[in-house]
Amino acid sequence: MPVSSASMPTKERILGAAEELFARHGFEGASLRQLTAAAGVNLAAVNYHFGSKDRLIEEVFRRRLDQLNGRRMAALQKIAGDAGTTVEDVLAAFIVPALELSHDGNGSLFMRVLARAFAEHDDTLRKFLSDNYGHVMRQFTAEFARLLPQLSKEELYWRVDLVTGALTHAMSGFGMIQRKSDVPEDRHREQTAQHLIRFAASGLKSP
């Protein structure tokens, strides 16, 4: 049964179906036959828009990460290098846009796709992510380094990596704490951001 609306443009239907199938079955487990059935298209349409399955996978990531990292960098540029900037400010620039994405439509579904990229040890996909989005992490890490000069480079990398893991977990929707029915979506997102920023700041600033 198709998982994408027939009213959507063909390319968007394919991307939406691919995102859901990759989240459910992984990159190897999701077949092009499943994809064409879910998107309500034929194989020729997939080849026309993407050329290959690898290219399709890359476009699934570009669709979400270009927007996410654009928001992150815009927030970081407003505070980077300022004397009054705090670790919490930088964490907010990194975390809040990501949580907004995870609560926007199928954003949490995409986070499961992102987790798959690392869990399945796909070196080609990891290289793609590093080549296209590694500069974002480097700029955030540089700002953390400015604010936390007492940490060695190796120690800072460990801590930032763990913060990223905690954020990915929070975005995926797998956590123990789920939104209560009487709590609005935006309020739950704000609570998640507040707790995660407080937790991450303590970890980063720990002696």
Coordinates of N, CA and C in Angstrom, one line a residue:
M1 N 0.8 -1.2 0.0 CA 0.0 0.0 0.0 C 0.9 1.2 0.0
P2 N 0.6 2.2 -0.9 CA 1.4 3.4 -0.9 C 1.4 4.1 0.4
V3 N 2.6 4.7 0.8 CA 2.7 5.4 2.1 C 2.8 6.9 1.8
S4 N 2.9 7.3 0.5 CA 3.0 8.7 0.2 C 1.7 9.1 -0.6
S5 N 1.3 10.4 -0.4 CA 0.1 10.9 -1.0 C 0.3 11.0 -2.5
A6 N -0.7 10.6 -3.2 CA -0.7 10.7 -4.7 C -0.7 12.1 -5.2
S7 N -1.1 13.0 -4.4 CA -1.2 14.4 -4.8 C 0.2 15.1 -4.7
M8 N 1.2 14.4 -4.1 CA 2.5 15.0 -4.0 C 3.3 14.8 -5.3
P9 N 4.2 15.7 -5.6 CA 5.1 15.5 -6.8 C 5.8 14.1 -6.7
T10 N 6.1 13.6 -7.9 CA 6.6 12.2 -7.9 C 7.9 12.1 -7.1
K11 N 8.8 13.1 -7.3 CA 10.1 13.0 -6.5 C 9.9 13.0 -5.0
E12 N 9.0 13.9 -4.6 CA 8.7 13.9 -3.1 C 8.0 12.6 -2.6
R13 N 7.2 12.0 -3.4 CA 6.6 10.8 -3.1 C 7.7 9.7 -2.9
I14 N 8.6 9.7 -3.8 CA 9.7 8.7 -3.7 C 10.5 8.9 -2.5
L15 N 10.9 10.2 -2.2 CA 11.7 10.5 -1.1 C 11.0 10.2 0.2
G16 N 9.7 10.5 0.3 CA 8.9 10.2 1.5 C 8.8 8.7 1.8
A17 N 8.6 7.9 0.7 CA 8.5 6.5 0.8 C 9.8 5.9 1.2
A18 N 10.9 6.4 0.6 CA 12.2 5.9 0.9 C 12.6 6.1 2.4
E19 N 12.3 7.3 2.8 CA 12.6 7.6 4.2 C 11.9 6.6 5.2
E20 N 10.6 6.4 4.9 CA 9.9 5.5 5.8 C 10.4 4.0 5.7
L21 N 10.7 3.6 4.5 CA 11.2 2.2 4.3 C 12.6 2.0 4.9
F22 N 13.5 3.0 4.7 CA 14.8 3.0 5.3 C 14.7 3.0 6.8
A23 N 13.8 3.7 7.4 CA 13.7 3.7 8.9 C 13.2 2.4 9.4
R24 N 12.3 1.7 8.6 CA 11.8 0.4 9.0 C 12.7 -0.7 8.8
H25 N 13.3 -0.8 7.6 CA 14.1 -1.9 7.2 C 15.6 -1.8 7.0
G26 N 16.1 -0.5 7.1 CA 17.5 -0.3 6.8 C 17.7 -0.1 5.3
F27 N 19.0 0.3 5.0 CA 19.3 0.6 3.6 C 19.4 -0.6 2.8
E28 N 19.9 -1.7 3.3 CA 20.0 -2.9 2.6 C 18.7 -3.6 2.5
G29 N 18.0 -3.6 3.6 CA 16.7 -4.3 3.7 C 15.6 -3.8 2.9
A30 N 15.6 -2.5 2.6 CA 14.6 -1.9 1.8 C 14.9 -2.1 0.3
S31 N 14.0 -2.7 -0.4 CA 14.3 -3.0 -1.8 C 13.6 -1.9 -2.7
L32 N 14.1 -1.8 -3.9 CA 13.5 -0.9 -4.9 C 12.1 -1.3 -5.2
R33 N 11.8 -2.6 -5.2 CA 10.4 -3.1 -5.4 C 9.5 -2.6 -4.4
Q34 N 9.9 -2.7 -3.1 CA 9.1 -2.1 -2.0 C 8.9 -0.6 -2.2
L35 N 10.0 0.1 -2.6 CA 9.9 1.5 -2.8 C 8.9 1.9 -3.8
T36 N 9.0 1.3 -5.0 CA 8.1 1.7 -6.1 C 6.6 1.4 -5.7
A37 N 6.4 0.3 -4.9 CA 5.0 0.0 -4.5 C 4.5 1.0 -3.5
A38 N 5.4 1.4 -2.5 CA 5.0 2.4 -1.5 C 4.8 3.8 -2.1
A39 N 5.6 4.1 -3.0 CA 5.5 5.5 -3.6 C 4.4 5.5 -4.7
G40 N 4.0 4.4 -5.2 CA 3.0 4.3 -6.3 C 3.6 4.8 -7.6
V41 N 4.9 4.4 -7.9 CA 5.6 4.8 -9.1 C 6.2 3.5 -9.7
N42 N 6.8 3.7 -10.9 CA 7.5 2.6 -11.5 C 9.0 2.8 -11.3
L43 N 9.8 1.8 -11.6 CA 11.3 1.9 -11.5 C 11.9 2.9 -12.3
A44 N 11.3 3.1 -13.5 CA 11.8 4.2 -14.4 C 11.8 5.6 -13.8
A45 N 10.7 5.8 -13.0 CA 10.6 7.1 -12.3 C 11.7 7.3 -11.3
V46 N 12.1 6.2 -10.5 CA 13.1 6.3 -9.5 C 14.5 6.5 -10.3
N47 N 14.7 5.8 -11.3 CA 16.0 6.0 -12.1 C 16.0 7.4 -12.7
Y48 N 14.9 7.9 -13.2 CA 14.9 9.3 -13.8 C 15.3 10.3 -12.8
H49 N 14.7 10.3 -11.6 CA 14.9 11.3 -10.6 C 16.2 11.1 -9.8
F50 N 16.7 9.9 -9.6 CA 17.9 9.7 -8.8 C 19.0 8.9 -9.4
G51 N 18.7 8.1 -10.4 CA 19.8 7.4 -11.1 C 20.2 6.1 -10.4
S52 N 20.3 6.0 -9.1 CA 20.7 4.8 -8.4 C 20.2 4.9 -7.0
K53 N 20.2 3.7 -6.3 CA 19.7 3.7 -4.9 C 20.6 4.5 -4.0
D54 N 22.0 4.4 -4.3 CA 22.9 5.2 -3.5 C 22.6 6.7 -3.6
R55 N 22.3 7.2 -4.8 CA 22.0 8.6 -5.0 C 20.6 8.9 -4.2
L56 N 19.7 8.0 -4.3 CA 18.4 8.2 -3.6 C 18.7 8.4 -2.1
I57 N 19.5 7.5 -1.5 CA 19.8 7.6 -0.1 C 20.4 8.9 0.2
E58 N 21.3 9.4 -0.6 CA 21.9 10.7 -0.3 C 20.9 11.8 -0.4
E59 N 20.0 11.7 -1.3 CA 18.9 12.8 -1.4 C 18.0 12.8 -0.2
V60 N 17.7 11.6 0.4 CA 16.9 11.5 1.6 C 17.6 12.3 2.7
F61 N 18.9 12.2 2.8 CA 19.6 13.0 3.8 C 19.7 14.4 3.5
R62 N 19.9 14.8 2.2 CA 20.0 16.2 1.8 C 18.7 16.9 2.1
R63 N 17.6 16.3 1.9 CA 16.3 16.9 2.1 C 16.1 17.4 3.5
R64 N 16.6 16.7 4.5 CA 16.4 17.1 5.9 C 17.6 17.9 6.4
L65 N 18.8 17.4 6.1 CA 20.0 18.0 6.7 C 20.4 19.4 6.2
D66 N 20.1 19.6 4.9 CA 20.3 21.0 4.4 C 19.6 22.0 5.2
Q67 N 18.3 21.7 5.4 CA 17.5 22.6 6.2 C 17.9 22.7 7.6
L68 N 18.1 21.6 8.2 CA 18.5 21.5 9.7 C 19.8 22.3 9.9
N69 N 20.8 22.0 9.1 CA 22.1 22.7 9.4 C 22.1 24.1 8.9
G70 N 21.2 24.5 8.0 CA 21.1 25.9 7.7 C 20.6 26.7 8.9
R71 N 19.6 26.1 9.6 CA 19.1 26.7 10.8 C 20.1 26.8 11.9
R72 N 20.8 25.7 12.1 CA 21.9 25.6 13.1 C 22.9 26.7 12.9
M73 N 23.4 26.8 11.6 CA 24.5 27.7 11.4 C 24.0 29.2 11.5
A74 N 22.8 29.5 11.1 CA 22.2 30.8 11.3 C 22.2 31.2 12.8
A75 N 21.8 30.2 13.6 CA 21.7 30.5 15.1 C 23.2 30.6 15.7
L76 N 24.1 29.8 15.2 CA 25.5 29.9 15.7 C 26.1 31.2 15.3
Q77 N 25.9 31.6 14.1 CA 26.6 32.9 13.6 C 26.2 34.1 14.4
K78 N 25.0 34.0 15.1 CA 24.5 35.2 15.9 C 25.3 35.3 17.2
I79 N 25.9 34.2 17.6 CA 26.5 34.2 19.0 C 28.0 33.9 19.0
A80 N 28.5 33.3 17.9 CA 29.9 32.8 17.9 C 30.9 34.0 18.1
G81 N 31.8 33.8 19.0 CA 32.8 34.7 19.2 C 32.5 35.8 20.2
D82 N 31.2 36.0 20.6 CA 30.8 37.0 21.5 C 31.3 36.7 22.9
A83 N 31.6 37.8 23.6 CA 32.1 37.6 25.0 C 31.1 37.1 25.9
G84 N 29.8 37.4 25.6 CA 28.7 37.0 26.5 C 28.1 35.6 26.2
T85 N 28.6 35.0 25.2 CA 28.1 33.7 24.8 C 28.4 32.6 25.8
T86 N 27.4 31.8 26.1 CA 27.7 30.7 27.1 C 27.6 29.3 26.4
V87 N 28.1 28.3 27.1 CA 27.9 26.9 26.6 C 26.5 26.6 26.3
E88 N 25.6 27.0 27.2 CA 24.2 26.8 27.0 C 23.6 27.4 25.7
D89 N 24.2 28.6 25.4 CA 23.7 29.3 24.1 C 24.1 28.5 22.9
V90 N 25.3 28.0 22.9 CA 25.8 27.2 21.8 C 25.0 25.9 21.7
L91 N 24.8 25.3 22.8 CA 24.0 24.0 22.8 C 22.6 24.3 22.3
A92 N 22.0 25.4 22.6 CA 20.6 25.7 22.1 C 20.6 25.9 20.6
A93 N 21.7 26.5 20.1 CA 21.8 26.7 18.6 C 21.9 25.3 17.9
F94 N 22.5 24.4 18.6 CA 22.7 23.0 18.1 C 21.5 22.1 18.2
I95 N 20.9 22.2 19.4 CA 19.8 21.3 19.8 C 18.4 21.7 19.4
V96 N 18.1 23.0 19.6 CA 16.7 23.4 19.3 C 16.3 23.2 17.8
P97 N 17.1 23.6 16.8 CA 16.7 23.3 15.4 C 16.4 21.8 15.2
A98 N 17.3 21.0 15.8 CA 17.1 19.5 15.6 C 15.8 19.0 16.2
L99 N 15.5 19.5 17.4 CA 14.2 19.0 18.0 C 13.0 19.5 17.2
E100 N 13.2 20.7 16.7 CA 12.1 21.3 15.8 C 11.9 20.4 14.6
L101 N 13.0 19.9 14.0 CA 12.9 19.0 12.9 C 12.2 17.7 13.3
S102 N 12.6 17.2 14.4 CA 12.1 15.9 14.9 C 10.6 15.9 15.2
H103 N 10.1 17.1 15.4 CA 8.6 17.2 15.7 C 7.9 17.8 14.5
D104 N 8.5 17.9 13.4 CA 7.9 18.4 12.2 C 7.6 17.3 11.2
G105 N 6.4 16.9 11.1 CA 6.0 15.9 10.2 C 6.7 14.6 10.5
N106 N 7.5 14.1 9.5 CA 8.1 12.8 9.7 C 9.6 13.0 10.2
G107 N 9.8 14.1 10.9 CA 11.2 14.3 11.4 C 11.7 13.2 12.2
S108 N 10.9 12.7 13.1 CA 11.4 11.6 14.0 C 11.7 10.4 13.2
L109 N 11.0 10.2 12.1 CA 11.3 9.0 11.2 C 12.6 9.2 10.6
F110 N 13.0 10.4 10.2 CA 14.3 10.7 9.6 C 15.4 10.4 10.6
M111 N 15.1 10.7 11.9 CA 16.2 10.5 12.9 C 16.5 9.0 13.0
R112 N 15.5 8.2 12.8 CA 15.8 6.7 12.8 C 16.6 6.3 11.6
V113 N 16.3 7.0 10.5 CA 17.2 6.8 9.3 C 18.6 7.2 9.6
L114 N 18.8 8.3 10.2 CA 20.1 8.8 10.5 C 20.8 7.8 11.5
A115 N 20.1 7.3 12.4 CA 20.7 6.3 13.4 C 21.1 5.1 12.6
R116 N 20.3 4.7 11.6 CA 20.6 3.5 10.8 C 22.0 3.7 10.1
A117 N 22.3 4.9 9.6 CA 23.5 5.2 8.9 C 24.7 4.9 9.7
F118 N 24.6 5.0 11.0 CA 25.8 4.7 11.9 C 25.7 3.3 12.4
A119 N 24.5 2.8 12.7 CA 24.4 1.4 13.2 C 24.8 0.4 12.2
E120 N 24.5 0.7 10.9 CA 24.8 -0.3 9.8 C 26.3 -0.2 9.3
H121 N 27.0 0.8 9.9 CA 28.5 0.9 9.5 C 28.7 1.0 8.0
D122 N 27.9 1.9 7.4 CA 27.9 2.1 5.9 C 29.0 3.2 5.7
D123 N 30.2 2.8 5.3 CA 31.3 3.7 5.2 C 31.1 4.7 4.1
T124 N 30.5 4.3 3.0 CA 30.2 5.2 1.9 C 29.3 6.4 2.3
L125 N 28.2 6.0 3.1 CA 27.3 7.0 3.5 C 27.9 7.9 4.6
R126 N 28.7 7.3 5.5 CA 29.4 8.1 6.5 C 30.3 9.1 5.8
K127 N 31.0 8.7 4.8 CA 31.9 9.7 4.1 C 31.0 10.8 3.4
F128 N 29.9 10.4 2.9 CA 29.0 11.4 2.3 C 28.6 12.4 3.4
L129 N 28.2 12.0 4.5 CA 27.8 12.8 5.6 C 28.9 13.7 6.1
S130 N 30.1 13.1 6.2 CA 31.2 13.8 6.7 C 31.7 14.9 5.7
D131 N 31.7 14.6 4.4 CA 32.1 15.5 3.4 C 31.2 16.7 3.2
N132 N 29.8 16.4 3.4 CA 28.8 17.5 3.2 C 28.4 18.2 4.4
Y133 N 28.5 17.6 5.6 CA 28.0 18.2 6.8 C 29.0 18.3 7.9
G134 N 30.2 17.8 7.7 CA 31.2 17.8 8.8 C 31.6 19.2 9.2
H135 N 31.5 20.1 8.3 CA 32.0 21.5 8.6 C 31.1 22.1 9.7
V136 N 29.8 21.7 9.7 CA 28.9 22.2 10.7 C 29.4 21.8 12.1
M137 N 29.7 20.5 12.3 CA 30.2 20.0 13.6 C 31.5 20.7 14.0
R138 N 32.3 20.9 13.0 CA 33.6 21.5 13.2 C 33.5 23.0 13.8
Q139 N 32.5 23.7 13.2 CA 32.3 25.0 13.7 C 31.7 25.1 15.1
F140 N 30.8 24.2 15.4 CA 30.2 24.1 16.7 C 31.3 23.7 17.7
T141 N 32.1 22.7 17.3 CA 33.2 22.2 18.2 C 34.2 23.3 18.5
A142 N 34.5 24.1 17.5 CA 35.4 25.3 17.6 C 34.9 26.3 18.7
E143 N 33.6 26.5 18.6 CA 33.0 27.5 19.6 C 33.0 26.9 21.0
F144 N 32.7 25.6 21.1 CA 32.8 24.9 22.4 C 34.3 25.0 22.9
A145 N 35.2 24.8 22.0 CA 36.7 24.9 22.4 C 37.0 26.3 22.9
R146 N 36.4 27.3 22.3 CA 36.7 28.7 22.8 C 36.2 28.9 24.2
L147 N 35.0 28.3 24.5 CA 34.4 28.5 25.8 C 34.9 27.5 26.8
L148 N 35.5 26.5 26.4 CA 36.0 25.4 27.3 C 37.5 25.2 27.1
P149 N 38.3 26.2 27.3 CA 39.8 26.0 27.0 C 40.5 25.1 27.8
Q150 N 39.9 24.7 29.0 CA 40.5 23.8 29.9 C 40.5 22.3 29.4
L151 N 39.7 22.1 28.4 CA 39.5 20.7 27.9 C 40.5 20.4 26.8
S152 N 41.1 19.3 26.8 CA 42.0 18.9 25.7 C 41.1 18.6 24.4
K153 N 41.7 18.6 23.3 CA 41.0 18.4 22.0 C 40.3 17.0 22.1
E154 N 41.0 16.0 22.5 CA 40.5 14.7 22.6 C 39.3 14.6 23.5
E155 N 39.4 15.2 24.7 CA 38.4 15.2 25.7 C 37.1 15.9 25.2
L156 N 37.3 17.1 24.5 CA 36.2 17.8 24.0 C 35.5 17.0 22.9
Y157 N 36.2 16.3 22.0 CA 35.6 15.5 21.0 C 34.7 14.4 21.6
W158 N 35.2 13.8 22.7 CA 34.5 12.8 23.4 C 33.1 13.3 23.9
R159 N 33.2 14.5 24.5 CA 32.0 15.0 25.1 C 31.0 15.5 24.1
V160 N 31.5 16.1 23.0 CA 30.6 16.6 21.9 C 29.9 15.4 21.3
D161 N 30.7 14.3 21.1 CA 30.2 13.1 20.5 C 29.0 12.5 21.3
L162 N 29.2 12.5 22.6 CA 28.2 12.0 23.5 C 27.0 12.9 23.5
V163 N 27.2 14.2 23.5 CA 26.0 15.1 23.4 C 25.2 14.8 22.1
T164 N 25.9 14.6 21.0 CA 25.3 14.3 19.7 C 24.4 13.0 19.8
G165 N 25.0 12.0 20.5 CA 24.3 10.8 20.7 C 23.0 11.0 21.5
A166 N 23.1 11.7 22.6 CA 21.9 12.0 23.4 C 20.9 12.7 22.6
L167 N 21.3 13.7 21.8 CA 20.3 14.4 21.0 C 19.6 13.5 20.0
T168 N 20.4 12.7 19.3 CA 19.9 11.7 18.3 C 18.8 10.8 19.0
H169 N 19.1 10.4 20.2 CA 18.2 9.5 20.9 C 16.9 10.3 21.3
A170 N 17.1 11.5 21.7 CA 15.9 12.3 22.1 C 15.0 12.6 20.8
M171 N 15.7 12.7 19.7 CA 14.9 13.0 18.5 C 14.2 11.8 17.9
S172 N 14.7 10.6 18.2 CA 14.2 9.4 17.5 C 12.9 9.0 18.1
G173 N 12.5 9.5 19.3 CA 11.3 9.1 19.9 C 11.3 7.7 20.6
F174 N 12.5 7.2 20.8 CA 12.6 5.9 21.5 C 12.7 6.0 23.0
G175 N 12.8 7.2 23.5 CA 13.1 7.3 24.9 C 12.0 6.9 25.9
M176 N 12.3 6.8 27.1 CA 11.3 6.4 28.2 C 10.2 7.4 28.4
I177 N 10.6 8.7 28.2 CA 9.7 9.8 28.4 C 9.0 10.2 27.1
Q178 N 7.7 9.9 27.1 CA 6.9 10.2 25.9 C 5.9 11.4 26.2
R179 N 5.5 12.1 25.2 CA 4.6 13.2 25.4 C 3.3 12.7 26.0
K180 N 2.8 13.4 27.0 CA 1.5 13.0 27.6 C 0.4 13.6 26.7
S181 N -0.7 13.0 26.7 CA -1.8 13.4 25.9 C -2.3 14.9 26.1
D182 N -2.1 15.3 27.4 CA -2.6 16.7 27.7 C -1.5 17.7 27.6
V183 N -0.3 17.3 27.1 CA 0.8 18.3 26.9 C 0.9 18.6 25.4
P184 N 0.8 19.9 25.1 CA 0.9 20.3 23.6 C 2.3 19.9 23.1
E185 N 2.3 19.7 21.8 CA 3.6 19.2 21.1 C 4.7 20.2 21.3
D186 N 4.4 21.5 21.2 CA 5.4 22.6 21.3 C 6.0 22.6 22.7
R187 N 5.1 22.4 23.7 CA 5.5 22.5 25.1 C 6.4 21.3 25.4
H188 N 6.1 20.1 24.9 CA 6.9 18.9 25.1 C 8.3 19.1 24.5
R189 N 8.3 19.7 23.3 CA 9.6 20.0 22.7 C 10.4 21.0 23.5
E190 N 9.8 22.0 24.0 CA 10.5 23.0 24.9 C 11.1 22.3 26.1
Q191 N 10.3 21.4 26.7 CA 10.8 20.7 27.9 C 11.9 19.8 27.6
T192 N 11.9 19.1 26.5 CA 13.0 18.3 26.0 C 14.2 19.1 25.8
A193 N 14.1 20.2 25.2 CA 15.3 21.1 24.9 C 15.9 21.6 26.2
Q194 N 15.0 22.0 27.2 CA 15.5 22.5 28.4 C 16.3 21.4 29.2
H195 N 15.7 20.3 29.3 CA 16.4 19.2 30.0 C 17.7 18.8 29.3
L196 N 17.6 18.7 28.0 CA 18.8 18.2 27.3 C 19.9 19.2 27.3
I197 N 19.6 20.5 27.2 CA 20.6 21.5 27.3 C 21.3 21.6 28.6
R198 N 20.4 21.5 29.7 CA 21.0 21.4 31.1 C 21.9 20.2 31.3
F199 N 21.5 19.1 30.8 CA 22.2 17.9 31.0 C 23.5 17.9 30.2
A200 N 23.5 18.4 28.9 CA 24.7 18.5 28.1 C 25.7 19.5 28.6
A201 N 25.1 20.6 29.1 CA 26.0 21.7 29.6 C 26.8 21.2 30.8
S202 N 26.2 20.4 31.7 CA 26.8 19.8 32.8 C 27.9 18.9 32.4
G203 N 27.7 18.1 31.4 CA 28.7 17.2 30.9 C 29.9 17.9 30.3
L204 N 29.6 18.9 29.5 CA 30.6 19.6 28.8 C 31.5 20.4 29.7
K205 N 30.9 21.0 30.8 CA 31.6 21.8 31.7 C 32.2 21.1 32.9
S206 N 32.0 19.8 33.0 CA 32.5 19.0 34.1 C 34.0 19.0 34.1
P207 N 34.7 19.1 35.3 CA 36.2 19.2 35.3 C 36.8 18.0 34.7

